[in-house]
Amino acid sequence: MSLSAHVRTLGRGPGRSRSLTEDEAAEAMTLMLEGAAPEAVGALLMLLRMKGETAPEIAGLARAAQAPLADWPQVDLDWPCYAAGRTRGLPWFLLSAKLVAGKGHRVLLHGWNGQDGAIRDGIARLGIPTVATPAQAAQALENGGIAYLPLEQAHPALFALLDLRRRLGLRSCINTVCRMLNPGRATASVQGVFHPSYRLLQADAAQLLGWRNLSVIKGGGGEFERHPGMDIAGFGLRDSQPWQDSFAALTEDHRRLSDLDLPGEALTALWDRDRGPEFARQIVLGTAALALDTLGQDADATQLWQARPVPQTA
């Protein structure tokens, strides 16, 4: 079947068009990854956007997108990061991911953030290994329990679909698919969204994909990063069942995350020397606590922070 058949299913008009089934969506993604006609790709992505994606469509698209990544090592926690960062300050959540890894959980970060270089700069500063092959990932996870996978290196065909945003002028369902990619086939995932309407969509798709545990929040700039001065609503899965919960604010400081206008060095200053704003520390601890809750761990993030491995000074 050609991609045009799926375009026709979506675009036949009122009373005749319908959503794709999960299997149809998977076939459509396979065709797009294999190099379907660009006109058909653009038409399908924009029809899905105008209609509004369904959970079966996202599940099918994500299932097919993950298929070429079968050789990547399995991890405990999937941590996608695909936001552009316009409403977020520094990526404090990277310190949270390091804390979770320090607890003995294998954490795989993966992503692409457009022209926002703050996340990859932070990854380099914090010594999180960037990997491009399954062997590199396995070694990094064995050594430190954490690694970062750039989408454009791990999955060039999917990256090309994501990068169509520059030509189409609009985001597409590929942004959501990337968050659902789960290259390490973890049974637990943490995800941030900018638009709250996507929280239930991603949770429902995760259930169709057979995931066990997922936490989705409206996070800083669209990343999984908890604002410590706000009550947080969580959506997702626990033990494969739909889950919702709320988390009270950790501080009375209600500033915006982007108000912490600090240089990249502030990330290492906080991790290495515990020097920095208390607000930033609460971002890290609150985000880590929710990630650990996703893993079924009732750990004290403050104790983890105090026990974190830091460089020894001479």
XYZ file of C-alpha atoms in Angstrom:
314
model
C 0.000 0.000 0.000
C 1.233 3.495 -0.763
C 1.098 6.414 1.646
C -1.511 8.054 -0.580
C -4.050 5.460 0.594
C -3.651 6.680 4.160
C -3.833 10.300 3.028
C -7.114 9.438 1.327
C -8.458 7.812 4.504
C -7.780 10.991 6.460
C -8.791 13.524 3.840
C -11.874 12.288 1.981
C -14.004 14.979 3.540
C -16.851 15.309 6.070
C -18.693 12.051 6.657
C -16.195 9.994 4.703
C -12.811 10.534 6.324
C -11.784 8.770 9.522
C -8.828 8.331 11.829
C -6.203 5.695 11.107
C -6.202 2.463 13.041
C -3.086 1.611 15.032
C -1.904 -0.800 12.331
C -2.594 1.711 9.563
C -0.625 4.355 11.453
C 2.264 1.939 11.877
C 2.253 1.189 8.148
C 2.129 4.913 7.356
C 5.164 5.563 9.570
C 7.081 2.706 7.963
C 6.358 4.139 4.530
C 7.456 7.624 5.612
C 10.679 6.313 7.128
C 11.408 4.382 3.943
C 11.147 7.528 1.825
C 7.557 8.043 0.712
C 6.813 10.935 -1.643
C 7.399 14.203 0.263
C 4.072 15.641 -0.922
C 2.227 12.684 0.598
C 4.252 12.932 3.829
C 3.415 16.608 4.238
C -0.248 16.008 3.442
C -0.557 13.159 5.946
C 1.164 15.052 8.756
C -0.938 18.175 8.268
C -4.181 16.200 7.988
C -3.362 14.518 11.285
C -2.651 17.902 12.827
C -5.889 19.449 11.606
C -7.959 16.442 12.666
C -6.187 15.942 15.982
C -4.201 12.774 16.613
C -5.763 9.814 18.402
C -4.033 7.504 20.851
C -4.103 4.538 18.407
C -2.500 6.714 15.736
C 0.291 7.849 18.075
C 0.816 4.285 19.315
C 1.054 2.912 15.791
C 3.389 5.653 14.601
C 5.632 5.226 17.655
C 5.684 1.431 17.370
C 6.912 1.611 13.783
C 9.404 4.377 14.588
C 10.940 2.292 17.385
C 11.377 -0.821 15.229
C 14.778 0.181 13.741
C 16.154 0.689 17.281
C 15.837 -2.935 18.389
C 19.560 -3.268 19.162
C 19.714 -0.509 21.767
C 20.293 -1.696 25.351
C 17.300 -1.854 27.651
C 17.076 0.758 30.392
C 14.952 1.426 33.458
C 13.833 4.986 32.730
C 13.141 6.655 29.387
C 13.648 10.440 29.495
C 12.798 12.254 26.224
C 13.749 15.930 25.866
C 12.459 17.613 22.717
C 11.309 21.104 23.747
C 12.747 24.277 22.247
C 13.350 25.929 25.607
C 11.863 29.357 24.921
C 10.080 29.490 28.295
C 12.623 27.568 30.338
C 15.858 28.628 31.974
C 18.787 26.262 32.294
C 18.019 22.527 32.006
C 18.065 21.777 35.734
C 16.280 18.493 35.018
C 19.599 17.072 33.837
C 20.765 17.120 37.456
C 17.581 15.276 38.393
C 18.362 12.588 35.824
C 21.860 12.226 37.300
C 20.362 11.784 40.759
C 18.051 9.027 39.512
C 20.983 7.292 37.809
C 22.964 7.604 41.042
C 20.245 5.624 42.759
C 21.128 2.684 40.514
C 18.571 3.135 37.717
C 19.674 3.042 34.085
C 18.502 6.305 32.496
C 18.462 7.042 28.764
C 17.913 10.629 27.694
C 17.188 11.233 24.016
C 16.200 14.265 22.037
C 16.584 17.216 19.746
C 15.907 20.800 20.746
C 16.132 22.829 17.576
C 18.332 25.878 17.904
C 18.310 25.729 21.707
C 21.821 24.623 22.639
C 21.327 24.819 26.412
C 20.494 21.150 26.892
C 23.412 19.757 24.932
C 25.732 22.291 26.518
C 24.474 21.177 29.926
C 24.931 17.513 29.022
C 28.556 18.166 28.135
C 29.173 20.257 31.259
C 27.726 17.609 33.539
C 29.705 14.779 31.988
C 26.673 12.867 30.717
C 28.003 10.709 27.851
C 26.578 11.399 24.403
C 26.261 8.140 22.479
C 25.638 7.307 18.840
C 25.688 3.499 18.777
C 24.203 0.699 20.881
C 27.699 -0.342 21.959
C 28.517 3.174 23.167
C 25.217 3.313 25.035
C 25.826 -0.032 26.712
C 29.275 1.082 27.853
C 28.054 4.439 29.164
C 25.169 2.849 31.040
C 27.493 0.261 32.543
C 29.940 2.933 33.692
C 27.584 5.608 35.014
C 23.991 4.528 34.543
C 23.109 7.411 32.229
C 23.544 8.403 28.580
C 22.173 10.906 26.055
C 21.134 9.846 22.562
C 20.870 12.589 19.888
C 17.916 11.783 17.645
C 19.664 12.839 14.441
C 22.389 10.242 15.026
C 20.255 7.409 16.368
C 17.374 7.705 13.918
C 18.164 9.946 10.899
C 14.954 9.051 9.063
C 12.753 10.021 12.013
C 14.800 13.167 12.538
C 14.144 14.138 8.923
C 10.399 13.907 9.608
C 10.746 15.968 12.777
C 12.827 18.549 10.939
C 10.007 19.104 8.436
C 8.703 21.634 10.943
C 11.132 24.131 9.433
C 9.499 23.729 6.009
C 5.896 23.249 7.051
C 5.970 26.078 9.570
C 4.015 23.987 12.095
C 4.731 21.201 14.541
C 3.354 17.813 13.646
C 2.519 14.581 15.442
C 6.185 13.601 15.014
C 6.954 15.758 18.066
C 4.685 13.512 20.119
C 5.988 10.348 18.450
C 9.557 11.269 19.436
C 8.482 11.581 23.057
C 6.974 8.098 22.750
C 10.021 6.621 20.977
C 11.494 4.910 24.061
C 14.672 3.629 22.345
C 15.722 1.582 25.388
C 12.296 -0.062 25.751
C 12.037 1.045 29.356
C 8.965 0.068 31.331
C 8.927 3.569 32.858
C 9.035 6.955 31.160
C 8.845 10.599 32.221
C 7.587 13.190 29.755
C 6.955 16.885 29.739
C 4.444 18.706 27.543
C 3.820 22.364 26.869
C 0.157 21.944 25.906
C -1.820 20.159 28.677
C -4.172 18.531 26.150
C -1.382 16.124 25.166
C -1.059 14.609 28.641
C -3.924 12.164 28.266
C -3.107 11.470 24.615
C 0.376 10.284 25.536
C -0.897 8.315 28.512
C -3.499 6.505 26.392
C -0.945 5.760 23.667
C 1.488 4.396 26.261
C -1.154 2.005 27.539
C -1.754 0.728 24.006
C 1.986 0.179 23.655
C 2.053 -1.926 26.803
C 4.069 0.417 28.991
C 3.816 -0.066 32.759
C 4.649 3.333 34.264
C 4.513 6.840 32.835
C 4.405 10.341 34.306
C 3.427 13.270 32.090
C 3.397 16.841 33.416
C 3.144 20.329 32.002
C 6.813 20.970 32.531
C 9.243 23.821 32.148
C 9.291 24.833 28.497
C 7.726 21.477 27.626
C 10.375 19.346 29.328
C 9.921 16.985 32.264
C 10.928 19.627 34.774
C 8.796 20.362 37.803
C 8.100 23.948 38.856
C 8.614 23.861 42.649
C 6.373 26.855 43.317
C 3.260 25.443 41.666
C 0.867 22.592 42.331
C 1.534 19.942 39.685
C -0.970 17.615 38.008
C 0.425 14.281 36.871
C -1.070 11.960 34.267
C 0.026 8.595 32.931
C 0.211 4.996 34.068
C 1.001 3.022 37.180
C 1.247 -0.743 36.810
C -0.232 -0.414 33.302
C -3.390 1.295 34.570
C -4.453 4.928 33.986
C -3.121 7.186 36.728
C -3.673 10.770 37.797
C -2.341 12.558 40.850
C -1.514 16.001 42.122
C 1.595 17.241 43.877
C 1.669 20.261 46.167
C 4.089 23.122 45.644
C 7.432 22.718 47.381
C 8.077 26.412 47.929
C 6.201 29.698 48.013
C 8.515 31.112 45.353
C 6.295 31.506 42.271
C 8.786 33.005 39.837
C 8.978 31.731 36.277
C 11.633 29.146 35.520
C 13.107 31.460 32.915
C 13.602 34.143 35.578
C 16.712 32.274 36.695
C 18.886 33.999 34.112
C 22.160 32.237 34.851
C 25.114 31.086 32.752
C 25.618 27.426 31.974
C 28.290 27.203 34.654
C 25.511 27.409 37.250
C 24.631 23.761 36.528
C 28.031 22.484 37.582
C 28.235 24.963 40.459
C 25.053 23.507 41.912
C 26.066 19.879 41.348
C 29.758 20.119 42.280
C 29.649 22.674 45.117
C 25.972 22.979 46.063
C 26.157 26.662 45.192
C 23.167 28.313 43.599
C 19.617 29.532 44.163
C 17.446 27.453 46.481
C 14.745 27.686 43.807
C 16.996 25.796 41.370
C 17.767 23.161 43.974
C 14.048 22.627 44.518
C 13.537 22.204 40.754
C 16.117 19.425 40.803
C 14.804 17.679 43.901
C 11.138 17.922 42.931
C 11.769 16.619 39.430
C 13.922 13.756 40.722
C 11.281 12.786 43.286
C 8.593 12.519 40.611
C 10.899 10.506 38.352
C 11.624 8.116 41.216
C 7.901 7.836 41.939
C 7.459 6.773 38.313
C 9.967 4.006 38.956
C 8.039 2.915 42.039
C 10.673 4.313 44.390
C 9.703 6.218 47.529
C 13.182 7.679 47.878
C 14.120 10.891 49.648
C 15.504 13.173 46.946
C 17.169 15.375 49.571
C 19.149 12.421 50.874
C 20.103 11.488 47.326
C 21.283 15.043 46.779
C 23.448 14.961 49.878
C 24.944 11.623 48.807
C 25.539 12.552 45.146
C 29.032 11.904 43.798
C 30.925 15.160 43.391
C 34.456 15.884 42.165
C 37.057 15.796 44.894
C 38.858 19.061 45.480
C 42.574 19.104 46.003
